Coordinates of C-alpha atoms in Angstrom, one line a residue:
X1123 CA 0.0 0.0 0.0
X1124 CA 1.4 3.4 -1.0
X1125 CA 1.7 6.3 1.5
X1126 CA -1.2 8.1 -0.2
X1127 CA -3.4 5.1 0.3
X1128 CA -2.7 4.7 4.0
X1129 CA -5.0 5.9 6.8
X1130 CA -3.9 9.3 8.0
X1131 CA -3.3 9.5 11.7
X1132 CA -2.5 12.5 13.9
X1133 CA -0.9 12.1 17.3
X1134 CA -0.6 15.1 19.7
X1135 CA 1.5 14.9 22.8
X1136 CA 3.7 17.4 24.7
X1137 CA 6.3 14.7 25.3
X1138 CA 8.7 14.5 22.3
X1139 CA 9.7 10.9 23.2
X1140 CA 6.1 9.8 22.9
X1141 CA 5.8 11.4 19.5
X1142 CA 9.0 9.6 18.2
X1143 CA 7.9 6.3 19.7
X1144 CA 4.4 6.5 18.2
X1145 CA 5.6 7.4 14.7
X1146 CA 8.4 4.8 14.7
X1147 CA 5.9 2.1 15.7
X1148 CA 3.1 2.8 13.3
X1149 CA 4.6 4.7 10.3
X1150 CA 4.8 1.5 8.2
X1151 CA 1.1 0.7 8.6
X1152 CA -0.3 4.2 8.6
X1153 CA 0.5 7.7 7.3
X1154 CA 1.4 9.2 10.7
X1155 CA 1.6 12.9 11.6
X1156 CA 2.7 14.2 15.0
X1157 CA 2.3 17.5 16.8
X1158 CA 3.9 18.7 20.0
X1159 CA 1.1 21.3 20.6
X1160 CA -2.4 22.0 19.5
X1161 CA -1.3 24.8 17.1
X1162 CA 0.9 22.4 15.2
X1163 CA -2.0 19.9 15.2
X1164 CA -4.4 22.5 13.7
X1165 CA -1.9 23.2 10.9
X1166 CA -1.8 19.5 10.1
X1167 CA -5.6 19.3 10.0
X1168 CA -6.0 22.4 7.8
X1169 CA -3.4 21.0 5.4
X1170 CA -4.9 17.4 5.4
X1171 CA -8.7 17.6 5.4
X1172 CA -8.8 13.8 4.8
X1173 CA -7.2 13.1 8.3
X1174 CA -9.2 10.2 9.7
X1175 CA -8.0 9.5 13.2
X1176 CA -6.7 11.9 15.9
X1177 CA -5.0 10.8 19.1
X1178 CA -4.5 13.5 21.7
X1179 CA -3.0 13.4 25.2
X1180 CA -5.4 14.7 27.8
X1181 CA -2.8 16.6 29.9
X1182 CA -1.4 19.2 27.5
X1183 CA 0.2 22.4 28.9
X1184 CA -1.9 25.0 27.1
X1185 CA -5.3 23.1 27.1
X1186 CA -6.6 19.6 27.7
X1187 CA -7.3 17.1 25.0
X1188 CA -11.0 17.5 25.6
X1189 CA -10.8 21.2 25.2
X1190 CA -8.9 20.8 21.9
X1191 CA -11.4 18.3 20.6
X1192 CA -14.3 20.6 21.5
X1193 CA -12.5 23.5 19.8
X1194 CA -12.0 21.7 16.4
X1195 CA -15.4 20.2 16.1
X1196 CA -16.8 23.0 14.0
X1197 CA -13.9 23.2 11.5
X1198 CA -13.0 19.5 11.5
X1199 CA -16.0 17.4 12.4
X1200 CA -15.2 14.2 10.5
X1201 CA -11.9 12.9 12.0
X1202 CA -12.4 10.3 14.7
X1203 CA -11.2 11.6 18.1
X1204 CA -9.4 9.4 20.7
X1205 CA -8.1 10.5 24.1
X1206 CA -4.9 9.2 25.7
X1207 CA -4.1 9.8 29.3
X1208 CA -2.3 8.2 32.2
X1209 CA -4.9 9.5 34.7
X1210 CA -8.0 7.4 35.3
X1211 CA -10.1 10.4 36.0
X1212 CA -13.8 9.7 35.6
X1213 CA -14.5 13.5 35.1
X1214 CA -12.2 13.5 32.1
X1215 CA -14.0 10.5 30.7
X1216 CA -17.4 12.2 31.1
X1217 CA -16.0 15.5 29.5
X1218 CA -14.5 13.5 26.7
X1219 CA -17.8 12.0 25.8
X1220 CA -20.1 15.0 26.3
X1221 CA -17.9 17.8 25.1
X1222 CA -15.3 16.4 22.8
X1223 CA -17.4 13.7 21.2
X1224 CA -14.5 11.3 21.7
X1225 CA -14.8 7.8 20.1
X1226 CA -12.5 6.0 22.5
X1227 CA -10.6 6.6 25.8
X1228 CA -7.2 4.9 26.0
X1229 CA -5.0 4.7 29.1
X1230 CA -1.3 5.3 29.0
X1231 CA 0.9 3.4 28.6
X1232 CA -0.8 2.1 25.5
X1233 CA 0.1 -1.1 23.7
X1234 CA 0.5 -1.6 20.0
X1235 CA -2.6 -3.9 19.9
X1236 CA -4.7 -1.2 21.7
X1237 CA -3.8 1.5 19.2
X1238 CA -4.2 -0.7 16.1
X1239 CA -7.6 -2.0 17.3
X1240 CA -8.7 1.6 18.0
X1241 CA -7.6 2.7 14.6
X1242 CA -9.3 -0.1 12.7
X1243 CA -12.6 0.5 14.6
X1244 CA -12.3 4.2 14.3
X1245 CA -11.6 3.9 10.5
X1246 CA -14.8 1.8 10.1
X1247 CA -16.7 4.5 12.0
X1248 CA -15.2 7.2 9.9
X1249 CA -16.1 5.5 6.6
X1250 CA -19.7 4.9 7.9
X1251 CA -20.0 8.6 8.8
X1252 CA -18.6 9.7 5.5
X1253 CA -21.1 7.5 3.6
X1254 CA -23.9 8.9 5.8
X1255 CA -22.8 12.5 5.0
X1256 CA -22.9 11.7 1.3
X1257 CA -26.3 10.1 1.5
X1258 CA -27.6 13.1 3.5
X1259 CA -26.3 15.5 0.9
X1260 CA -28.0 13.4 -1.9
X1261 CA -31.2 13.3 0.2
X1262 CA -31.2 17.1 0.6
X1263 CA -30.7 17.4 -3.2
X1264 CA -33.5 15.0 -3.8
X1265 CA -35.8 17.0 -1.5
X1266 CA -34.9 20.2 -3.3
X1267 CA -35.6 18.7 -6.7
X1268 CA -38.9 17.2 -5.3
X1269 CA -40.0 20.7 -4.2
X1270 CA -39.2 22.1 -7.6
X1271 CA -40.9 19.2 -9.3
X1272 CA -44.1 19.6 -7.2
X1273 CA -44.2 23.3 -8.1
X1274 CA -43.6 22.6 -11.7
X1275 CA -46.3 19.9 -11.9
X1276 CA -48.8 22.4 -10.4
X1277 CA -47.8 25.2 -12.7
X1278 CA -46.8 23.5 -16.0
X1279 CA -49.5 20.8 -16.0
X1280 CA -52.5 22.6 -14.5
X1281 CA -51.8 25.7 -16.6
X1282 CA -52.4 24.1 -20.0
X1283 CA -55.3 22.0 -18.7
X1284 CA -57.1 25.1 -17.3
X1285 CA -56.5 26.8 -20.7
X1286 CA -58.1 23.9 -22.5
X1287 CA -61.1 23.9 -20.1
X1288 CA -61.5 27.6 -20.6
X1289 CA -61.4 27.3 -24.4
X1290 CA -64.0 24.5 -24.3
X1291 CA -66.3 26.6 -22.2
X1292 CA -66.0 29.6 -24.6
X1293 CA -66.4 27.4 -27.7
X1294 CA -69.7 26.1 -26.5
X1295 CA -71.3 29.4 -27.3
X1296 CA -69.6 30.1 -30.6
X1297 CA -71.3 29.8 -34.0
X1298 CA -68.6 31.5 -36.2
X1299 CA -66.3 28.8 -37.7
X1300 CA -63.3 31.1 -37.8
X1301 CA -63.6 31.9 -34.1
X1302 CA -63.9 28.1 -33.4
X1303 CA -60.6 27.6 -35.4
X1304 CA -58.9 30.2 -33.3
X1305 CA -60.0 28.5 -30.1
X1306 CA -58.8 25.1 -31.5
X1307 CA -55.4 26.7 -32.3
X1308 CA -55.1 27.8 -28.6
X1309 CA -56.1 24.4 -27.4
X1310 CA -53.5 22.8 -29.8
X1311 CA -50.8 24.9 -28.2
X1312 CA -51.8 24.0 -24.7
X1313 CA -51.9 20.3 -25.6
X1314 CA -48.4 20.5 -27.2
X1315 CA -47.1 22.3 -24.1
X1316 CA -48.5 19.6 -21.8
X1317 CA -47.2 16.8 -24.1
X1318 CA -43.7 18.4 -24.1
X1319 CA -43.7 18.5 -20.3
X1320 CA -44.8 14.9 -19.9
X1321 CA -42.2 13.7 -22.4
X1322 CA -39.5 15.6 -20.5
X1323 CA -40.6 14.1 -17.2
X1324 CA -40.4 10.6 -18.9
X1325 CA -36.8 11.3 -20.0
X1326 CA -35.9 12.6 -16.6
X1327 CA -37.0 9.5 -14.8
X1328 CA -35.5 7.2 -17.4
X1329 CA -32.1 8.8 -16.7
X1330 CA -32.5 8.8 -12.9
X1331 CA -33.7 5.2 -12.6
X1332 CA -32.3 3.5 -15.7
X1333 CA -29.1 1.6 -16.1
X1334 CA -26.7 2.1 -19.0
X1335 CA -27.0 -0.5 -21.8
X1336 CA -23.8 -0.2 -23.8
X1337 CA -24.2 -1.1 -27.5
X1338 CA -22.4 -0.3 -30.7
X1339 CA -23.7 3.0 -32.2
X1340 CA -23.9 3.6 -35.9
X1341 CA -24.3 7.4 -36.2
X1342 CA -25.6 7.1 -39.8
X1343 CA -28.6 5.2 -38.5
X1344 CA -29.0 7.6 -35.5
X1345 CA -28.9 10.6 -37.9
X1346 CA -31.5 9.0 -40.2
X1347 CA -33.8 8.7 -37.2
X1348 CA -33.3 12.3 -36.4
X1349 CA -34.0 13.3 -40.0
X1350 CA -37.2 11.4 -40.0
X1351 CA -38.3 13.2 -36.8
X1352 CA -37.4 16.7 -37.8
X1353 CA -37.6 16.9 -41.6
X1354 CA -41.3 17.6 -41.6
X1355 CA -40.9 20.4 -39.1
X1356 CA -38.1 21.8 -41.2
X1357 CA -40.3 21.8 -44.4
X1358 CA -43.3 23.2 -42.6
X1359 CA -41.3 26.1 -41.0
X1360 CA -39.0 26.7 -44.0
X1361 CA -35.9 25.7 -42.1
X1362 CA -32.8 24.3 -43.9
X1363 CA -31.9 21.1 -42.0
X1364 CA -28.5 19.6 -42.9
X1365 CA -26.7 16.6 -41.4
X1366 CA -23.3 15.1 -41.8
X1367 CA -21.6 12.0 -40.3
X1368 CA -17.9 11.0 -40.3
X1369 CA -17.4 7.7 -38.6
X1370 CA -14.7 5.2 -39.6
X1371 CA -14.3 3.4 -36.2
X1372 CA -16.5 1.6 -33.8
X1373 CA -18.3 3.7 -31.1
X1374 CA -20.0 2.2 -28.1
X1375 CA -22.5 4.0 -25.9
X1376 CA -25.9 3.9 -24.3
X1377 CA -28.3 4.4 -27.2
X1378 CA -31.2 5.7 -25.0
X1379 CA -29.1 8.4 -23.4
X1380 CA -27.7 9.4 -26.8
X1381 CA -31.2 9.8 -28.2
X1382 CA -32.2 12.0 -25.2
X1383 CA -29.2 14.3 -25.8
X1384 CA -29.8 14.6 -29.6
X1385 CA -33.6 14.9 -29.3
X1386 CA -33.4 17.8 -26.8
X1387 CA -30.7 19.7 -28.6
X1388 CA -32.4 19.4 -32.0
X1389 CA -35.8 20.2 -30.5
X1390 CA -34.5 23.4 -29.1
X1391 CA -32.7 24.3 -32.3
X1392 CA -36.0 24.0 -34.2
X1393 CA -38.2 25.5 -31.5
X1394 CA -36.2 28.7 -30.9
X1395 CA -35.9 30.0 -34.4
X1396 CA -36.4 33.7 -35.3
X1397 CA -39.7 34.1 -37.1
X1398 CA -38.8 37.3 -38.9
X1399 CA -36.0 35.9 -41.1
X1400 CA -36.1 33.9 -44.3
X1401 CA -32.9 32.0 -44.2
X1402 CA -33.4 29.7 -41.1
X1403 CA -31.1 26.7 -40.6
X1404 CA -30.3 23.9 -38.3
X1405 CA -27.0 22.0 -38.9
X1406 CA -26.3 18.7 -37.2
X1407 CA -22.9 16.9 -37.5
X1408 CA -21.1 14.0 -35.9
X1409 CA -17.5 13.1 -36.1
X1410 CA -16.1 9.9 -34.5
X1411 CA -12.4 9.9 -34.1
X1412 CA -9.8 8.6 -31.6
X1413 CA -12.3 7.0 -29.3
X1414 CA -14.8 9.8 -29.0
X1415 CA -17.8 11.3 -30.7
X1416 CA -17.9 15.1 -31.3
X1417 CA -21.5 16.3 -32.0
X1418 CA -22.4 19.8 -33.1
X1419 CA -25.9 21.3 -33.2
X1420 CA -25.9 24.7 -34.7
X1421 CA -28.8 27.1 -35.5
X1422 CA -29.3 30.8 -36.3
X1423 CA -32.2 31.3 -34.0
X1424 CA -33.0 33.7 -31.2
X1425 CA -29.9 32.8 -29.2
X1426 CA -29.3 32.8 -25.4
X1427 CA -28.3 35.9 -23.4
X1428 CA -24.8 35.6 -21.9
X1429 CA -26.3 36.1 -18.4
X1430 CA -28.3 32.9 -18.8
X1431 CA -25.6 30.6 -20.3
X1432 CA -24.5 29.3 -16.9
X1433 CA -28.1 28.6 -15.8
X1434 CA -29.6 26.9 -18.9
X1435 CA -28.8 23.4 -17.6
X1436 CA -30.6 23.9 -14.3
X1437 CA -33.9 22.1 -13.7
X1438 CA -36.9 24.2 -14.7
X1439 CA -34.9 27.1 -15.9
X1440 CA -36.2 28.8 -19.1
X1441 CA -34.2 31.5 -20.7
X1442 CA -37.2 32.7 -22.7
X1443 CA -41.0 32.5 -22.7
X1444 CA -41.3 32.9 -26.5
X1445 CA -42.0 29.1 -27.0
X1446 CA -43.4 26.2 -25.2
X1447 CA -40.8 24.7 -22.8
X1448 CA -40.7 22.7 -19.6
X1449 CA -37.2 23.6 -18.3
X1450 CA -36.4 19.9 -18.2
X1451 CA -34.7 19.4 -21.6
X1452 CA -31.2 20.7 -21.1
X1453 CA -31.2 19.5 -17.5
X1454 CA -31.8 16.0 -19.0
X1455 CA -29.0 16.5 -21.5
X1456 CA -26.6 17.4 -18.7
X1457 CA -27.7 14.5 -16.6
X1458 CA -27.3 12.0 -19.5
X1459 CA -23.8 13.4 -20.3
X1460 CA -22.8 13.0 -16.7
X1461 CA -23.6 9.3 -16.9
X1462 CA -21.7 9.0 -20.1
X1463 CA -18.7 11.0 -18.9
X1464 CA -19.3 13.5 -21.7
X1465 CA -18.9 17.2 -21.9
X1466 CA -21.0 20.0 -23.4
X1467 CA -20.1 23.6 -24.3
X1468 CA -22.3 26.4 -25.6
X1469 CA -21.6 29.4 -27.8
X1470 CA -24.5 31.7 -28.3
X1471 CA -25.4 35.3 -29.0
X1472 CA -28.8 37.0 -29.0
X1473 CA -30.3 37.0 -32.5
X1474 CA -27.3 35.3 -33.9
X1475 CA -27.9 31.6 -33.1
X1476 CA -26.5 29.0 -30.8
X1477 CA -24.0 26.2 -31.2
X1478 CA -23.9 23.2 -28.8
X1479 CA -20.8 21.1 -28.9
X1480 CA -21.0 17.7 -27.2
X1481 CA -18.0 15.3 -26.7
X1482 CA -18.6 11.7 -25.6
X1483 CA -16.0 9.0 -25.1
X1484 CA -16.6 5.6 -26.4
X1485 CA -17.3 2.9 -23.8

């Protein structure tokens, strides 16, 4: 085991011989740091935030071991604290437990077996606490997303439904066919908005719950699928849609995640076009080389304000209200890329279009 892999141990004692003896005994098994006072100990802790075990003598000149442990709890809560003393003082034991949150109390003179046993048990406790802290952080994130999700469901699903109900109520009293058509057009927009939101939620939960199924990807087939999906929209809205594929080597990836990425990027490219220009375009290209796929999706649409670039991948964020959007799409893209170890960059200017560049390594 290399020195960087060893458990980091800090031993604090005002007797220099004890420090030398401790380090000489355990340096081969552990990464041992020693300190003759609490100031030196704090310097070690600040420099090594991954310190796992702290042994401290109770009877220190400037402060007791319990006082030191109590002092460092706020800045260094994770290392497992152990108290060493030659005094069997019950008050010290009580203080150690109540104030210093000490994991174990060891009498001097200690034996090698006592110390090693304490380290191994303390390390298990450290790992358990670390995993608990990670899970707590994940749980807090999940709660935050759930709060946002509940709000979004209320707002983005009920809004279109209420619009449809309102249109139905108005249409009941209409006799003019043109007016009925206008109402149907409003209802159509509301249904599309609701459908877009539901599909985004479906993609989101597929990413969160699904496992990766790695298969060989032929980007010519993938591109043909995208052409089938978007060519009609391109013709109806007078948008020039071009595609190109350069692939001379095998590429392996999760096909479902790849489709989520491409569908969302292309959907946005078609959705956020400028309506007042004649030469609209969406360019899609893929190049597979040296074990990675580089995907470019470029358009000359409305663009994204520079103040919003850093936020567009956040859940429920929408940079514009000009078109129907759920705020899930680019969040799903980022989540899928995270699973694939991919990267995405954005180059965009208002009224001058947007280019998304995605790089994904082959599995």
